[in-house]
């Protein structure tokens, strides 16, 4: 182990490993301290990659279940999912990607120090387990990420009451599953396990599913989920959960104040994530914290000189009272990693605009969104114009047998500016890229209309939704 580096990064998630690679590209000597056996953090090991791999299995099963529609004859009866193969394939995908980061570290001459880091002040980083010792850094980047958290009264036992970390490893499909929370993680697991054959119930405290999305998206998802046989209980509070030998019982309170009990084989708690700073020594070296998060400015400088922080572990002090909460997303942490590395290498950098971050939820049907929802745009005083177009009308959607959902554009009547784009339906997590660019370039609706969308594609729904804002949709 070398004794000193230009930059020491703590945590090799999508924030930390990207910061390390960019800094090394710019000529810095870099070490990354990571305590897991593999690189990639939450995204690769427990988050984006394993969940989306499971969703691809669910999609494959869906297509096979529709074999008759496709003129495919399956002689041996009803197709079922083989969880051994599902887990083996998912693990192969995850393993390949984590090894890929190891390769990139070697290529960029980044040292991976295996162990748990603790800040000691004055640029010293102590490795308290694994490859123990102390290294000196001119600059430190903290990227220690987040972990699943529960709510008071609900204790995770990793047997009957589980988190997403457990759910990705299930060796068998549960007969019944209650999911607490309907954010991205909750609805993605609902799609996976419903398709695999479980009875799924979602319990959401707020009045609608995916509460951060535009209200029209929530309504469409609820309609689709109910059609798929997913039970949706919104406005419902989980009061307590009691694990037993064969299942779990939960007490819930519905919006009318009535209480009742629900039972299932498993309860998946998907109520959010909290920062990982235990044992890091952040307070001891004087870092300003807020609710456990490391406070940074819009250049990711913490309150301690020469210590920056990025990713899920931070709260950003933008100075704006109405600033949205810092999104806990892989692509956000990576963008922050690039920015920090470039700043530390003396490059000119600009603050990230969190209003232009795409949100993708890979449930079935998929959701992609960026910018203001209709409600947010109205609350900000815009003279709002809306245009929406259903996927079901498109030839491409009919061919693919994926006809649910729509694209909705929120625009400002005065300058014709696109303020937000919200879509639910086939390929929405891919189609949102065009909308992100439109917002980034401060595009007008007229420019989206004049942008030629290839035929036949799902992307035509974006062009038609833009037409719809001006009352000129061709196919609706
Ligand atoms: C089920 C699930 C699905 C998700 N799906 C998506 C998705 O589809 N798209 C998306 O954009 N985001 C998704 N996310 C969120 C995404 O995974 C996170 O936003 C992202 O991983 C955050 O990256 P990070 O680098 O900040 O932290 P992390 O990825 O959490 O990495 C932090 C790393 O730091 C290490 N560490 C912590 N403390 C120490 C220490 N003291 N010493 C050494 N190492 C330490 C940890 O072991 C970890 O590897 C999902 C999350 C979950 C849970």
Coordinates of C-alpha atoms and ligand atoms in Angstrom, one line a residue:
X1 CA 0.0 0.0 0.0
X2 CA 1.3 3.5 -0.9
X3 CA 1.4 6.0 2.0
X4 CA 0.0 9.0 0.2
X5 CA -2.3 9.9 -2.8
X6 CA -3.6 13.0 -4.4
X7 CA -7.1 11.7 -3.9
X8 CA -8.6 9.0 -1.6
X9 CA -12.2 8.1 -2.3
X10 CA -14.2 6.3 0.4
X11 CA -16.7 3.9 -1.1
X12 CA -16.8 2.4 -4.6
X13 CA -20.4 2.8 -5.5
X14 CA -21.5 4.6 -8.7
X15 CA -20.4 7.9 -7.1
X16 CA -17.0 6.8 -5.8
X17 CA -15.8 4.6 -8.5
X18 CA -16.7 7.1 -11.2
X19 CA -15.0 9.9 -9.3
X20 CA -11.9 7.8 -9.0
X21 CA -11.8 6.9 -12.7
X22 CA -12.3 10.5 -13.8
X23 CA -9.7 11.8 -11.4
X24 CA -7.2 9.2 -12.6
X25 CA -7.9 10.1 -16.2
X26 CA -7.0 13.7 -15.3
X27 CA -3.6 12.6 -14.0
X28 CA -4.3 12.2 -10.2
X29 CA -2.9 9.4 -8.1
X30 CA -6.0 7.8 -6.6
X31 CA -6.9 5.1 -4.0
X32 CA -10.4 3.9 -3.3
X33 CA -11.2 2.3 0.1
X34 CA -14.1 -0.2 -0.2
X35 CA -15.1 -2.8 2.4
X36 CA -17.3 -5.0 0.2
X37 CA -15.8 -8.0 -1.6
X38 CA -16.8 -6.4 -4.9
X39 CA -16.7 -3.0 -6.4
X40 CA -19.9 -1.1 -7.6
X41 CA -21.8 -0.4 -4.3
X42 CA -25.5 -0.5 -4.0
X43 CA -26.2 -0.1 -7.7
X44 CA -24.3 -3.1 -8.8
X45 CA -24.5 -5.4 -5.8
X46 CA -28.0 -4.8 -4.4
X47 CA -29.8 -2.1 -6.4
X48 CA -30.2 -1.1 -10.1
X49 CA -28.5 -4.1 -11.7
X50 CA -29.9 -7.1 -9.8
X51 CA -33.5 -5.6 -9.7
X52 CA -33.5 -4.8 -13.4
X53 CA -32.0 -8.2 -14.1
X54 CA -35.0 -9.7 -12.2
X55 CA -37.4 -7.5 -14.1
X56 CA -36.0 -8.7 -17.4
X57 CA -36.8 -12.3 -16.3
X58 CA -40.3 -11.1 -15.4
X59 CA -40.6 -9.6 -18.9
X60 CA -39.4 -12.8 -20.5
X61 CA -42.0 -14.7 -18.6
X62 CA -44.7 -12.2 -19.7
X63 CA -43.8 -12.7 -23.3
X64 CA -43.8 -16.5 -22.9
X65 CA -47.2 -16.4 -21.1
X66 CA -48.5 -14.6 -24.2
X67 CA -47.2 -17.3 -26.4
X68 CA -50.6 -17.9 -28.0
X69 CA -50.8 -14.2 -29.1
X70 CA -47.3 -14.6 -30.7
X71 CA -48.2 -17.9 -32.5
X72 CA -45.7 -19.8 -30.4
X73 CA -46.8 -23.2 -29.3
X74 CA -45.5 -24.4 -25.9
X75 CA -46.5 -28.1 -25.8
X76 CA -45.7 -28.9 -22.1
X77 CA -48.3 -26.7 -20.5
X78 CA -48.0 -23.5 -18.4
X79 CA -44.6 -21.8 -18.3
X80 CA -43.2 -21.3 -14.7
X81 CA -40.2 -19.5 -13.4
X82 CA -37.1 -21.4 -12.2
X83 CA -35.6 -19.3 -9.5
X84 CA -32.3 -21.2 -9.5
X85 CA -31.7 -20.2 -13.1
X86 CA -33.0 -16.7 -12.4
X87 CA -30.6 -16.2 -9.5
X88 CA -27.7 -17.8 -11.4
X89 CA -28.2 -15.5 -14.4
X90 CA -28.7 -12.4 -12.3
X91 CA -25.5 -13.2 -10.3
X92 CA -23.6 -13.7 -13.6
X93 CA -24.7 -10.3 -14.8
X94 CA -23.8 -8.6 -11.5
X95 CA -20.4 -10.5 -11.3
X96 CA -19.5 -9.5 -14.8
X97 CA -20.1 -5.8 -14.2
X98 CA -18.3 -5.7 -10.8
X99 CA -15.3 -7.4 -12.4
X100 CA -15.5 -4.8 -15.2
X101 CA -14.9 -2.1 -12.6
X102 CA -11.9 -4.0 -11.2
X103 CA -10.5 -4.0 -14.7
X104 CA -11.1 -0.3 -15.1
X105 CA -9.3 0.4 -11.8
X106 CA -6.3 -1.6 -13.1
X107 CA -6.4 0.2 -16.4
X108 CA -6.5 3.6 -14.7
X109 CA -3.9 2.6 -12.1
X110 CA -6.3 3.1 -9.2
X111 CA -5.5 1.3 -6.0
X112 CA -8.4 -0.6 -4.3
X113 CA -7.7 -0.7 -0.6
X114 CA -9.9 -3.4 0.9
X115 CA -11.3 -2.3 4.2
X116 CA -13.4 0.2 6.2
X117 CA -12.2 3.8 6.2
X118 CA -12.3 6.2 9.1
X119 CA -11.5 9.9 8.8
X120 CA -8.7 11.0 11.2
X121 CA -8.4 14.7 10.3
X122 CA -5.6 16.5 8.5
X123 CA -6.0 14.4 5.4
X124 CA -5.4 11.1 7.2
X125 CA -7.6 8.1 6.4
X126 CA -7.3 5.1 8.7
X127 CA -8.3 1.7 7.4
X128 CA -9.7 0.0 10.5
X129 CA -10.2 -3.5 9.2
X130 CA -9.0 -5.5 6.2
X131 CA -5.8 -3.9 4.9
X132 CA -5.3 -1.9 8.0
X133 CA -3.1 1.1 8.2
X134 CA -3.2 4.9 7.6
X135 CA -2.9 6.7 4.3
X136 CA -2.5 10.4 3.6
X137 CA -4.7 12.3 1.0
X138 CA -4.3 15.8 -0.4
X139 CA -8.1 15.5 -1.0
X140 CA -10.7 13.1 0.3
X141 CA -14.0 12.2 -1.4
X142 CA -16.6 10.6 0.8
X143 CA -19.0 8.4 -1.2
X144 CA -20.3 6.0 1.4
X145 CA -23.8 5.8 0.1
X146 CA -27.0 4.7 1.8
X147 CA -28.7 1.6 3.2
X148 CA -32.3 0.5 3.5
X149 CA -34.1 1.9 6.6
X150 CA -37.3 1.0 8.2
X151 CA -39.9 3.0 10.1
X152 CA -40.5 3.0 13.9
X153 CA -42.3 -0.1 15.1
X154 CA -41.3 -2.3 12.1
X155 CA -38.2 -4.3 12.8
X156 CA -36.3 -5.9 9.9
X157 CA -35.5 -9.6 10.8
X158 CA -34.3 -10.5 7.3
X159 CA -36.5 -13.7 7.5
X160 CA -40.2 -12.6 7.4
X161 CA -39.6 -8.8 7.3
X162 CA -37.1 -8.1 4.7
X163 CA -35.6 -5.2 2.7
X164 CA -34.6 -5.0 -1.0
X165 CA -31.2 -6.5 -0.1
X166 CA -32.9 -9.7 0.9
X167 CA -35.6 -9.6 -1.8
X168 CA -33.0 -9.8 -4.6
X169 CA -31.7 -13.1 -3.2
X170 CA -35.0 -15.0 -2.6
X171 CA -34.5 -18.6 -3.6
X172 CA -38.2 -19.2 -4.0
X173 CA -41.2 -17.2 -5.1
X174 CA -43.2 -16.4 -1.9
X175 CA -46.9 -17.4 -2.2
X176 CA -47.8 -13.9 -0.8
X177 CA -45.9 -10.7 -0.4
X178 CA -46.9 -7.4 1.2
X179 CA -44.8 -4.4 0.1
X180 CA -44.7 -1.4 2.3
X181 CA -44.0 1.7 0.3
X182 CA -44.7 2.4 -3.4
X183 CA -41.7 4.4 -4.5
X184 CA -39.5 3.0 -7.3
X185 CA -38.2 0.1 -5.2
X186 CA -41.6 -1.0 -4.0
X187 CA -43.4 -1.0 -7.3
X188 CA -40.5 -2.7 -9.1
X189 CA -40.6 -5.6 -6.7
X190 CA -44.4 -5.7 -7.0
X191 CA -44.0 -6.2 -10.8
X192 CA -41.3 -8.8 -10.4
X193 CA -43.0 -11.0 -7.8
X194 CA -46.5 -10.6 -9.2
X195 CA -45.3 -11.8 -12.6
X196 CA -43.4 -14.7 -10.9
X197 CA -46.8 -15.8 -9.4
X198 CA -47.0 -14.3 -5.9
X199 CA -50.1 -12.6 -4.4
X200 CA -48.9 -9.1 -4.0
X201 CA -50.3 -6.3 -1.9
X202 CA -48.9 -2.8 -1.8
X203 CA -49.5 -0.6 1.3
X204 CA -48.8 3.1 0.7
X205 CA -49.2 5.8 3.3
X206 CA -49.8 8.6 0.8
X207 CA -52.9 8.8 -1.3
X208 CA -51.4 7.4 -4.5
X209 CA -48.7 5.0 -5.9
X210 CA -45.3 6.5 -6.9
X211 CA -46.2 9.7 -5.0
X212 CA -43.3 11.7 -6.5
X213 CA -44.6 11.3 -10.1
X214 CA -47.2 13.3 -11.9
X215 CA -50.7 12.4 -10.7
X216 CA -51.8 11.0 -14.1
X217 CA -48.9 8.6 -14.0
X218 CA -49.9 7.3 -10.5
X219 CA -53.5 6.8 -11.7
X220 CA -52.4 4.9 -14.8
X221 CA -50.0 2.6 -12.8
X222 CA -52.7 1.9 -10.2
X223 CA -55.1 0.9 -13.0
X224 CA -52.6 -1.4 -14.6
X225 CA -51.5 -2.9 -11.3
X226 CA -55.1 -3.7 -10.4
X227 CA -55.6 -5.3 -13.8
X228 CA -52.5 -7.5 -13.1
X229 CA -54.0 -8.6 -9.8
X230 CA -51.8 -6.5 -7.5
X231 CA -53.8 -5.3 -4.5
X232 CA -53.2 -1.6 -3.9
X233 CA -54.0 0.0 -0.5
X234 CA -53.2 3.7 -0.6
X235 CA -53.7 6.2 2.2
X236 CA -53.0 3.2 4.5
X237 CA -50.6 3.2 7.5
X238 CA -48.8 0.1 8.7
X239 CA -49.1 0.2 12.5
X240 CA -47.1 -2.9 13.4
X241 CA -45.8 -6.1 12.0
X242 CA -45.5 -9.4 13.8
X243 CA -43.3 -12.1 12.2
X244 CA -44.3 -15.7 12.9
X245 CA -43.0 -19.2 11.9
X246 CA -44.7 -19.3 8.5
X247 CA -45.5 -15.7 7.7
X248 CA -46.0 -12.2 9.0
X249 CA -49.2 -10.3 10.2
X250 CA -49.4 -6.6 9.9
X251 CA -51.9 -4.2 11.4
X252 CA -53.0 -1.4 9.1
X253 CA -55.1 1.7 9.4
X254 CA -57.1 2.7 6.3
X255 CA -58.0 6.4 5.4
X256 CA -61.4 6.1 7.3
X257 CA -59.5 5.4 10.5
X258 CA -60.5 1.7 10.6
X259 CA -57.9 -0.9 11.5
X260 CA -57.5 -4.4 10.2
X261 CA -55.0 -7.2 9.9
X262 CA -53.2 -8.5 6.7
X263 CA -51.2 -11.6 6.5
X264 CA -48.5 -12.8 4.0
X265 CA -45.5 -15.0 3.8
X266 CA -43.2 -12.0 3.6
X267 CA -43.3 -8.3 4.3
X268 CA -40.9 -6.2 2.1
X269 CA -40.1 -2.8 3.7
X270 CA -39.4 -0.3 0.9
X271 CA -39.8 2.9 2.8
X272 CA -36.6 4.6 1.8
X273 CA -32.9 4.7 2.5
X274 CA -30.7 6.6 5.0
X275 CA -27.1 7.7 4.8
X276 CA -24.2 5.4 5.8
X277 CA -21.8 7.3 8.1
X278 CA -21.5 5.1 11.2
X279 CA -17.9 4.7 12.2
X280 CA -16.7 7.1 9.5
X281 CA -15.7 9.8 12.0
X282 CA -17.4 12.6 10.0
X283 CA -18.6 14.5 13.1
X284 CA -15.3 13.9 14.8
X285 CA -13.4 15.8 12.1
X286 CA -16.0 18.6 12.2
X287 CA -18.2 17.9 9.2
X288 CA -21.6 19.7 9.2
X289 CA -24.4 17.1 9.1
X290 CA -28.2 17.3 8.6
X291 CA -30.3 14.4 9.7
X292 CA -27.3 12.1 9.3
X293 CA -26.5 13.3 5.8
X294 CA -23.2 15.1 5.1
X295 CA -24.0 18.7 4.1
X296 CA -22.2 20.0 1.0
X297 CA -22.4 23.0 -1.2
X298 CA -23.2 22.9 -4.9
X299 CA -19.6 22.0 -5.7
X300 CA -19.8 19.0 -3.1
X301 CA -17.4 20.7 -0.7
X302 CA -18.1 19.7 2.9
X303 CA -17.6 22.1 5.8
X304 CA -14.1 20.7 6.3
X305 CA -11.5 21.9 3.8
X306 CA -10.2 19.2 1.4
X307 CA -13.1 16.8 2.1
X308 CA -15.8 16.5 -0.5
X309 CA -18.8 14.2 -0.5
X310 CA -21.1 12.9 -3.2
X311 CA -23.9 10.5 -3.8
X312 CA -26.6 9.1 -1.5
X313 CA -24.8 10.2 1.6
X314 CA -25.2 13.9 1.0
X315 CA -27.7 16.7 1.4
X316 CA -26.9 19.7 -0.9
X317 CA -27.2 23.2 0.5
X318 CA -28.2 25.1 -2.7
X319 CA -29.3 28.1 -0.7
X320 CA -32.8 27.9 -2.4
X321 CA -35.7 27.4 0.0
X322 CA -37.8 25.5 -2.5
X323 CA -34.9 23.2 -3.7
X324 CA -36.0 19.6 -4.3
X325 CA -34.5 16.9 -2.1
X326 CA -31.2 15.5 -3.3
X327 CA -32.2 12.5 -5.5
X328 CA -30.7 9.1 -4.5
X329 CA -30.0 7.8 -7.9
X330 CA -27.0 6.1 -9.5
X331 CA -26.7 8.5 -12.4
X332 CA -26.9 11.5 -10.0
X333 CA -24.0 10.1 -7.9
X334 CA -22.0 9.5 -11.0
X335 CA -22.6 13.0 -12.4
X336 CA -21.4 14.3 -9.0
X337 CA -18.4 12.1 -9.1
X338 CA -17.3 13.4 -12.5
X339 CA -17.9 17.0 -11.3
X340 CA -15.9 16.6 -8.1
X341 CA -13.0 14.9 -9.9
X342 CA -12.8 17.6 -12.5
X343 CA -13.0 20.4 -9.8
X344 CA -10.2 18.7 -7.9
X345 CA -8.1 18.5 -11.1
X346 CA -8.6 22.3 -11.6
X347 CA -11.1 22.0 -14.4
X348 CA -13.9 24.6 -14.7
X349 CA -17.2 23.0 -13.6
X350 CA -20.8 24.1 -13.4
X351 CA -23.4 23.1 -10.7
X352 CA -25.7 20.2 -11.5
X353 CA -29.3 21.2 -12.2
X354 CA -31.4 18.8 -10.2
X355 CA -34.5 19.9 -12.0
X356 CA -33.2 18.1 -15.1
X357 CA -32.5 14.7 -13.6
X358 CA -34.5 11.8 -15.2
X359 CA -36.4 9.5 -12.9
X360 CA -36.8 6.0 -14.2
X361 CA -38.9 3.3 -12.6
X362 CA -38.7 -0.1 -14.3
X363 CA -42.0 -1.5 -13.1
X364 CA -44.5 -2.9 -15.6
X365 CA -45.5 -0.6 -17.2
X366 CA -42.3 1.5 -17.0
X367 CA -42.2 5.1 -15.9
X368 CA -39.8 7.8 -17.2
X369 CA -40.1 11.4 -16.1
X370 CA -38.2 14.7 -16.0
X371 CA -38.9 18.2 -14.9
X372 CA -42.0 19.7 -13.3
X373 CA -45.3 17.7 -12.8
X374 CA -48.5 19.5 -13.8
X375 CA -49.2 20.2 -10.1
X376 CA -45.7 21.7 -9.5
X377 CA -45.9 23.8 -12.7
X378 CA -49.3 25.3 -11.6
X379 CA -48.0 25.9 -8.0
X380 CA -45.1 27.9 -9.6
X381 CA -47.6 30.1 -11.3
X382 CA -47.0 29.0 -14.9
X383 CA -49.9 29.3 -17.4
X384 CA -49.8 25.5 -17.9
X385 CA -50.5 23.7 -21.2
X386 CA -50.8 20.0 -21.3
X387 CA -50.5 17.6 -24.2
X388 CA -50.9 13.8 -23.8
X389 CA -50.7 10.9 -26.3
X390 CA -51.5 7.2 -25.7
X391 CA -49.0 4.6 -26.8
X392 CA -51.9 2.3 -27.7
X393 CA -52.6 4.2 -31.0
X394 CA -49.1 3.6 -32.3
X395 CA -48.3 0.8 -34.9
X396 CA -45.1 0.0 -33.1
X397 CA -47.0 -0.5 -29.8
X398 CA -49.6 -2.7 -31.4
X399 CA -46.9 -4.9 -33.0
X400 CA -45.1 -5.3 -29.7
X401 CA -48.4 -6.0 -27.8
X402 CA -47.4 -3.2 -25.4
X403 CA -50.3 -0.8 -25.7
X404 CA -50.6 0.6 -22.1
X405 CA -49.8 4.1 -21.0
X406 CA -49.1 7.5 -22.5
X407 CA -46.7 10.4 -22.8
X408 CA -47.7 13.7 -21.1
X409 CA -46.0 17.0 -21.7
X410 CA -46.3 19.9 -19.3
X411 CA -45.5 23.2 -21.0
X412 CA -45.6 26.9 -20.3
X413 CA -48.2 28.8 -22.5
X414 CA -46.3 32.1 -22.5
X415 CA -43.0 31.0 -24.0
X416 CA -44.0 27.5 -25.2
X417 CA -41.2 26.1 -23.0
X418 CA -41.3 22.4 -22.1
X419 CA -41.4 22.2 -18.3
X420 CA -41.8 18.5 -17.7
X421 CA -42.3 15.3 -19.5
X422 CA -44.0 12.3 -17.9
X423 CA -44.5 8.9 -19.5
X424 CA -45.7 5.5 -18.5
X425 CA -45.7 2.6 -20.9
X426 CA -43.3 0.6 -23.2
X427 CA -39.6 1.8 -23.3
X428 CA -40.4 4.9 -21.2
X429 CA -37.1 4.5 -19.3
X430 CA -35.3 4.9 -22.7
X431 CA -37.7 7.4 -24.3
X432 CA -37.2 9.9 -21.4
X433 CA -33.7 10.6 -22.7
X434 CA -35.1 12.8 -25.5
X435 CA -37.2 14.7 -22.9
X436 CA -34.1 15.3 -20.7
X437 CA -32.3 16.8 -23.7
X438 CA -35.3 19.0 -24.4
X439 CA -35.3 20.4 -20.9
X440 CA -31.6 20.8 -20.9
X441 CA -31.7 22.8 -24.1
X442 CA -34.7 24.8 -22.9
X443 CA -36.6 23.5 -25.8
X444 CA -40.0 24.8 -26.9
X445 CA -42.9 22.5 -27.7
X446 CA -42.6 23.8 -31.3
X447 CA -39.1 22.4 -31.5
X448 CA -40.2 19.0 -30.3
X449 CA -43.0 19.1 -32.9
X450 CA -40.4 20.0 -35.7
X451 CA -38.1 17.2 -34.5
X452 CA -38.8 14.3 -36.8
X453 CA -39.5 11.0 -35.0
X454 CA -38.9 7.8 -36.9
X455 CA -41.8 5.6 -37.9
X456 CA -42.8 3.1 -36.6
X457 CA -41.3 3.7 -33.2
X458 CA -42.5 4.2 -29.6
X459 CA -40.8 7.6 -29.7
X460 CA -43.6 8.9 -32.0
X461 CA -45.6 9.2 -28.8
X462 CA -43.2 12.0 -27.7
X463 CA -43.7 13.9 -31.0
X464 CA -47.4 13.4 -30.9
X465 CA -47.7 14.5 -27.3
X466 CA -45.9 17.7 -28.3
X467 CA -48.4 18.1 -31.1
X468 CA -51.2 17.6 -28.6
X469 CA -50.0 20.5 -26.5
X470 CA -50.8 22.7 -29.5
X471 CA -54.0 20.8 -30.2
X472 CA -52.6 19.3 -33.4
X473 CA -52.0 15.6 -32.6
X474 CA -52.3 13.7 -35.9
X475 CA -53.3 10.3 -34.7
X476 CA -55.6 11.1 -31.8
Ligands
LIG1 C1 -33.3 -1.9 -4.9 C2 -32.7 -0.7 -5.5 C3 -32.9 -0.4 -6.8 C4 -32.3 0.8 -7.3 N1 -32.5 1.0 -8.6 C5 -31.9 2.1 -9.2 C6 -32.1 2.4 -10.6 O1 -32.7 1.6 -11.3 N2 -31.5 3.5 -11.1 C7 -30.9 4.4 -10.2 O2 -30.4 5.4 -10.7 N3 -30.7 4.2 -8.9 C8 -31.2 3.1 -8.4 N4 -31.0 2.8 -7.0 C9 -30.3 3.8 -6.2 C10 -28.7 3.6 -6.5 O3 -28.4 2.3 -6.3 C11 -28.0 4.6 -5.5 O4 -28.5 5.9 -5.7 C12 -26.5 4.6 -5.8 O5 -26.0 3.3 -5.7 C13 -25.8 5.5 -4.9 O6 -24.4 5.5 -5.1 P1 -23.3 5.9 -4.1 O7 -22.0 5.8 -4.7 O8 -23.7 7.2 -3.5 O9 -23.4 4.9 -2.9 P2 -23.4 3.3 -2.8 O10 -23.7 2.7 -4.1 O11 -24.3 3.0 -1.6 O12 -21.9 3.0 -2.5 C14 -21.3 3.2 -1.2 C15 -20.2 2.3 -1.0 O13 -19.4 2.7 0.1 C16 -19.0 1.6 0.8 N5 -18.7 2.1 2.2 C17 -19.5 2.7 3.0 N6 -18.9 3.1 4.1 C18 -17.6 2.7 4.0 C19 -16.4 2.9 4.8 N7 -16.5 3.6 5.9 N8 -15.3 2.4 4.3 C20 -15.2 1.7 3.1 N9 -16.3 1.6 2.3 C21 -17.5 2.1 2.7 C22 -20.1 0.6 0.7 O14 -19.7 -0.7 1.0 C23 -20.6 0.9 -0.7 O15 -20.0 -0.1 -1.6 C24 -31.6 1.6 -6.5 C25 -31.4 1.3 -5.1 C26 -31.9 0.2 -4.6 C27 -31.7 -0.1 -3.2

